[in-house]
Amino acid sequence: MSKARAEAAAGAPGLLLKYLQEQNRPYSAQDVFGNLQKEHGLGKAAVVKALEQLAQQGKIKEKMYGKQKIYFADQNQFEMVSDADLHSLDAKIVALTAKVQSLQQSCRHMEAELKELTSALTTPEMQKEIQELKKECAGYLERLKNIKAATNHVTPEEKEQVYRERQKYCKEWRKRKRMATELSDAILEGYPKSKKQFFEEVGIETDEDYKVTLPDP
């Protein structure tokens, strides 16, 4: 055992007695070891030995819960607490609990605000973004200027004429397709082969062969 560990083990009874009195709640040896070993460098064997020693000396109480020993401060050393004092302590607990909840809520708000600020653009990044947007806007303005200055604009009358012609040709397309379908169906009633074979022999090409769809009327 190192010198530091030996010194920690020698002072363990006093340290554990003070700890149990201050906390005034039951602990197992494992709980005490887990709570104090990092700060005070106590080994588990030293903790178990010190707790058993304190219990034998009557300085703390020891009880068995199943297969586990529980240690706690001797309650006789503490003054009796009146009902009024208990109510006062309960009120303080309620007030402190509300304060803790309020602080936790504030912390959540600040964390959200910090996250938002962290993800926001910095001033140099914003300045760069503004310059890029200005450059983009200037490009659009130039394009708009060129469009307005062009002399080959389509007049509303010309546009309407194109729409009318499109409607006319689509109507004729639909009509001829229906006639061709009716004619081929009539022939196929007495044709010994399949529709596909008939089209191949005659040399008929359909809209579907070229993935062409008839526009809506």
Short mmCIF file of C-alpha atoms in Angstrom, two decimals:
data_model
loop_
_atom_site.label_atom_id
_atom_site.label_comp_id
_atom_site.label_asym_id
_atom_site.label_seq_id
_atom_site.Cartn_x
_atom_site.Cartn_y
_atom_site.Cartn_z
CA MET A 1 0.00 0.00 0.00
CA SER A 2 1.32 3.44 -0.93
CA LYS A 3 1.95 6.08 1.72
CA ALA A 4 -0.93 8.24 0.41
CA ARG A 5 -3.34 5.30 0.46
CA ALA A 6 -2.18 4.35 3.99
CA GLU A 7 -2.77 7.91 5.23
CA ALA A 8 -6.23 7.95 3.64
CA ALA A 9 -7.11 4.62 5.30
CA ALA A 10 -5.92 5.88 8.70
CA GLY A 11 -8.16 8.93 8.47
CA ALA A 12 -11.11 7.02 7.04
CA PRO A 13 -13.12 6.53 10.29
CA GLY A 14 -13.19 10.25 11.08
CA LEU A 15 -13.94 11.17 7.49
CA LEU A 16 -16.78 8.64 7.18
CA LEU A 17 -18.29 9.61 10.52
CA LYS A 18 -18.41 13.25 9.48
CA TYR A 19 -19.84 12.33 6.09
CA LEU A 20 -22.65 10.19 7.52
CA GLN A 21 -23.54 12.87 10.08
CA GLU A 22 -23.65 15.62 7.48
CA GLN A 23 -25.69 13.61 4.98
CA ASN A 24 -27.87 11.97 7.66
CA ARG A 25 -29.17 9.26 5.36
CA PRO A 26 -28.47 5.52 5.00
CA TYR A 27 -25.67 4.29 2.76
CA SER A 28 -24.17 0.95 1.86
CA ALA A 29 -20.39 0.53 1.90
CA GLN A 30 -20.45 0.57 -1.92
CA ASP A 31 -22.36 3.90 -1.91
CA VAL A 32 -19.86 5.51 0.46
CA PHE A 33 -16.90 4.17 -1.53
CA GLY A 34 -18.39 5.46 -4.81
CA ASN A 35 -19.08 8.90 -3.36
CA LEU A 36 -15.72 9.47 -1.64
CA GLN A 37 -13.02 7.40 -3.34
CA LYS A 38 -12.32 9.85 -6.15
CA GLU A 39 -11.97 12.91 -3.89
CA HIS A 40 -10.23 11.26 -0.95
CA GLY A 41 -8.50 8.26 -2.56
CA LEU A 42 -10.13 5.67 -0.29
CA GLY A 43 -10.01 2.00 -1.20
CA LYS A 44 -13.13 -0.12 -0.79
CA ALA A 45 -11.51 -2.36 1.83
CA ALA A 46 -10.59 0.71 3.91
CA VAL A 47 -14.18 2.00 3.66
CA VAL A 48 -15.69 -1.33 4.76
CA LYS A 49 -13.23 -1.63 7.65
CA ALA A 50 -13.84 1.94 8.84
CA LEU A 51 -17.65 1.56 8.72
CA GLU A 52 -17.53 -1.71 10.67
CA GLN A 53 -15.20 -0.09 13.22
CA LEU A 54 -17.53 2.90 13.69
CA ALA A 55 -20.53 0.56 14.09
CA GLN A 56 -18.71 -1.53 16.71
CA GLN A 57 -17.83 1.64 18.61
CA GLY A 58 -21.48 2.71 18.56
CA LYS A 59 -20.73 5.92 16.68
CA ILE A 60 -22.98 4.93 13.75
CA LYS A 61 -25.81 2.44 13.30
CA GLU A 62 -25.71 -0.68 11.17
CA LYS A 63 -28.65 -2.68 9.78
CA MET A 64 -29.02 -5.63 7.45
CA TYR A 65 -31.27 -5.30 4.41
CA GLY A 66 -31.30 -8.68 2.75
CA LYS A 67 -27.64 -9.54 2.18
CA GLN A 68 -26.47 -5.93 2.34
CA LYS A 69 -25.41 -3.85 5.33
CA ILE A 70 -26.68 -0.29 5.61
CA TYR A 71 -24.92 2.37 7.69
CA PHE A 72 -26.32 5.67 9.00
CA ALA A 73 -25.69 8.25 11.70
CA ASP A 74 -26.96 7.65 15.24
CA GLN A 75 -30.20 9.62 15.39
CA ASN A 76 -29.98 10.07 19.17
CA GLN A 77 -27.29 12.73 18.70
CA PHE A 78 -29.68 14.98 16.84
CA GLU A 79 -32.20 17.27 18.53
CA MET A 80 -35.87 16.40 18.26
CA VAL A 81 -37.63 18.31 15.51
CA SER A 82 -41.12 19.65 16.20
CA ASP A 83 -44.02 19.46 13.78
CA ALA A 84 -43.72 23.21 13.21
CA ASP A 85 -40.07 22.80 12.25
CA LEU A 86 -40.96 19.97 9.88
CA HIS A 87 -43.64 22.10 8.21
CA SER A 88 -41.12 24.92 7.90
CA LEU A 89 -38.60 22.57 6.30
CA ASP A 90 -41.27 21.26 3.92
CA ALA A 91 -42.10 24.82 2.88
CA LYS A 92 -38.40 25.53 2.24
CA ILE A 93 -38.13 22.35 0.16
CA VAL A 94 -41.12 23.40 -1.94
CA ALA A 95 -39.67 26.90 -2.44
CA LEU A 96 -36.22 25.56 -3.34
CA THR A 97 -37.74 22.99 -5.72
CA ALA A 98 -39.64 25.75 -7.51
CA LYS A 99 -36.44 27.81 -7.67
CA VAL A 100 -34.52 24.87 -9.14
CA GLN A 101 -37.21 24.31 -11.77
CA SER A 102 -37.15 28.01 -12.66
CA LEU A 103 -33.36 27.95 -12.99
CA GLN A 104 -33.53 24.80 -15.13
CA GLN A 105 -36.06 26.50 -17.39
CA SER A 106 -33.79 29.54 -17.68
CA CYS A 107 -30.87 27.29 -18.50
CA ARG A 108 -32.86 25.60 -21.28
CA HIS A 109 -33.79 29.00 -22.74
CA MET A 110 -30.16 30.14 -22.63
CA GLU A 111 -28.97 26.88 -24.19
CA ALA A 112 -31.49 27.30 -27.03
CA GLU A 113 -30.41 30.92 -27.52
CA LEU A 114 -26.75 29.90 -27.50
CA LYS A 115 -27.44 27.18 -30.07
CA GLU A 116 -29.25 29.69 -32.28
CA LEU A 117 -26.43 32.21 -32.00
CA THR A 118 -23.82 29.55 -32.69
CA SER A 119 -25.59 28.45 -35.87
CA ALA A 120 -26.14 32.04 -37.09
CA LEU A 121 -23.84 33.65 -39.64
CA THR A 122 -20.96 35.77 -38.38
CA THR A 123 -20.65 39.41 -39.44
CA PRO A 124 -18.01 38.68 -42.12
CA GLU A 125 -20.14 35.77 -43.41
CA MET A 126 -23.20 38.05 -43.58
CA GLN A 127 -21.25 40.72 -45.44
CA LYS A 128 -20.07 38.13 -47.96
CA GLU A 129 -23.62 36.81 -48.36
CA ILE A 130 -24.93 40.33 -48.95
CA GLN A 131 -22.32 40.97 -51.64
CA GLU A 132 -23.20 37.71 -53.39
CA LEU A 133 -26.91 38.54 -53.28
CA LYS A 134 -26.26 42.03 -54.66
CA LYS A 135 -24.24 40.51 -57.50
CA GLU A 136 -27.02 38.04 -58.21
CA CYS A 137 -29.67 40.81 -58.20
CA ALA A 138 -27.55 42.88 -60.60
CA GLY A 139 -27.45 39.94 -62.99
CA TYR A 140 -31.24 39.58 -62.89
CA LEU A 141 -31.71 43.29 -63.46
CA GLU A 142 -29.43 43.14 -66.50
CA ARG A 143 -31.37 40.21 -67.92
CA LEU A 144 -34.66 42.03 -67.33
CA LYS A 145 -33.29 45.13 -69.04
CA ASN A 146 -32.25 43.10 -72.09
CA ILE A 147 -35.64 41.42 -72.27
CA LYS A 148 -37.46 44.75 -72.15
CA ALA A 149 -35.18 46.19 -74.83
CA ALA A 150 -35.70 43.28 -77.22
CA THR A 151 -37.78 43.90 -80.37
CA ASN A 152 -38.90 40.32 -80.95
CA HIS A 153 -41.57 40.17 -78.26
CA VAL A 154 -44.59 37.97 -78.89
CA THR A 155 -47.77 40.04 -78.94
CA PRO A 156 -50.90 38.84 -77.13
CA GLU A 157 -52.55 38.30 -80.51
CA GLU A 158 -49.69 36.11 -81.72
CA LYS A 159 -49.75 34.16 -78.49
CA GLU A 160 -53.50 33.57 -78.82
CA GLN A 161 -53.04 32.44 -82.45
CA VAL A 162 -50.46 29.85 -81.34
CA TYR A 163 -52.83 28.51 -78.69
CA ARG A 164 -55.68 28.25 -81.20
CA GLU A 165 -53.52 26.40 -83.72
CA ARG A 166 -52.27 24.03 -81.04
CA GLN A 167 -55.85 23.28 -80.03
CA LYS A 168 -56.82 22.70 -83.67
CA TYR A 169 -53.94 20.30 -84.37
CA CYS A 170 -54.45 18.39 -81.14
CA LYS A 171 -58.14 17.96 -82.02
CA GLU A 172 -57.21 16.63 -85.46
CA TRP A 173 -54.56 14.36 -83.92
CA ARG A 174 -57.13 12.93 -81.51
CA LYS A 175 -59.66 12.44 -84.31
CA ARG A 176 -57.23 10.63 -86.61
CA LYS A 177 -55.93 8.44 -83.80
CA ARG A 178 -59.48 7.38 -82.96
CA MET A 179 -60.20 6.58 -86.63
CA ALA A 180 -56.98 4.57 -86.96
CA THR A 181 -57.75 2.64 -83.77
CA GLU A 182 -61.29 1.81 -84.90
CA LEU A 183 -60.05 0.71 -88.33
CA SER A 184 -57.28 -1.50 -86.91
CA ASP A 185 -59.67 -3.05 -84.38
CA ALA A 186 -62.07 -3.90 -87.20
CA ILE A 187 -59.29 -5.57 -89.22
CA LEU A 188 -57.99 -7.46 -86.18
CA GLU A 189 -61.38 -9.13 -85.67
CA GLY A 190 -60.63 -11.38 -88.61
CA TYR A 191 -56.83 -11.29 -88.47
CA PRO A 192 -55.25 -14.59 -87.38
CA LYS A 193 -52.24 -13.07 -85.65
CA SER A 194 -51.71 -10.68 -82.73
CA LYS A 195 -52.12 -6.92 -82.87
CA LYS A 196 -48.35 -6.43 -82.47
CA GLN A 197 -47.60 -8.76 -85.39
CA PHE A 198 -50.18 -6.97 -87.52
CA PHE A 199 -48.63 -3.56 -86.84
CA GLU A 200 -45.14 -4.91 -87.65
CA GLU A 201 -46.25 -6.46 -90.95
CA VAL A 202 -48.17 -3.39 -92.08
CA GLY A 203 -45.54 -0.95 -90.74
CA ILE A 204 -47.80 0.97 -88.34
CA GLU A 205 -45.95 3.11 -85.78
CA THR A 206 -47.86 4.26 -82.70
CA ASP A 207 -47.48 7.20 -80.35
CA GLU A 208 -46.48 4.73 -77.65
CA ASP A 209 -43.56 3.49 -79.76
CA TYR A 210 -42.06 6.96 -79.57
CA LYS A 211 -43.27 7.65 -76.01
CA VAL A 212 -45.47 10.48 -77.22
CA THR A 213 -48.50 11.49 -75.15
CA LEU A 214 -51.49 13.30 -76.62
CA PRO A 215 -51.86 16.67 -74.81
CA ASP A 216 -54.97 17.32 -72.74
CA PRO A 217 -57.68 19.19 -74.61
#
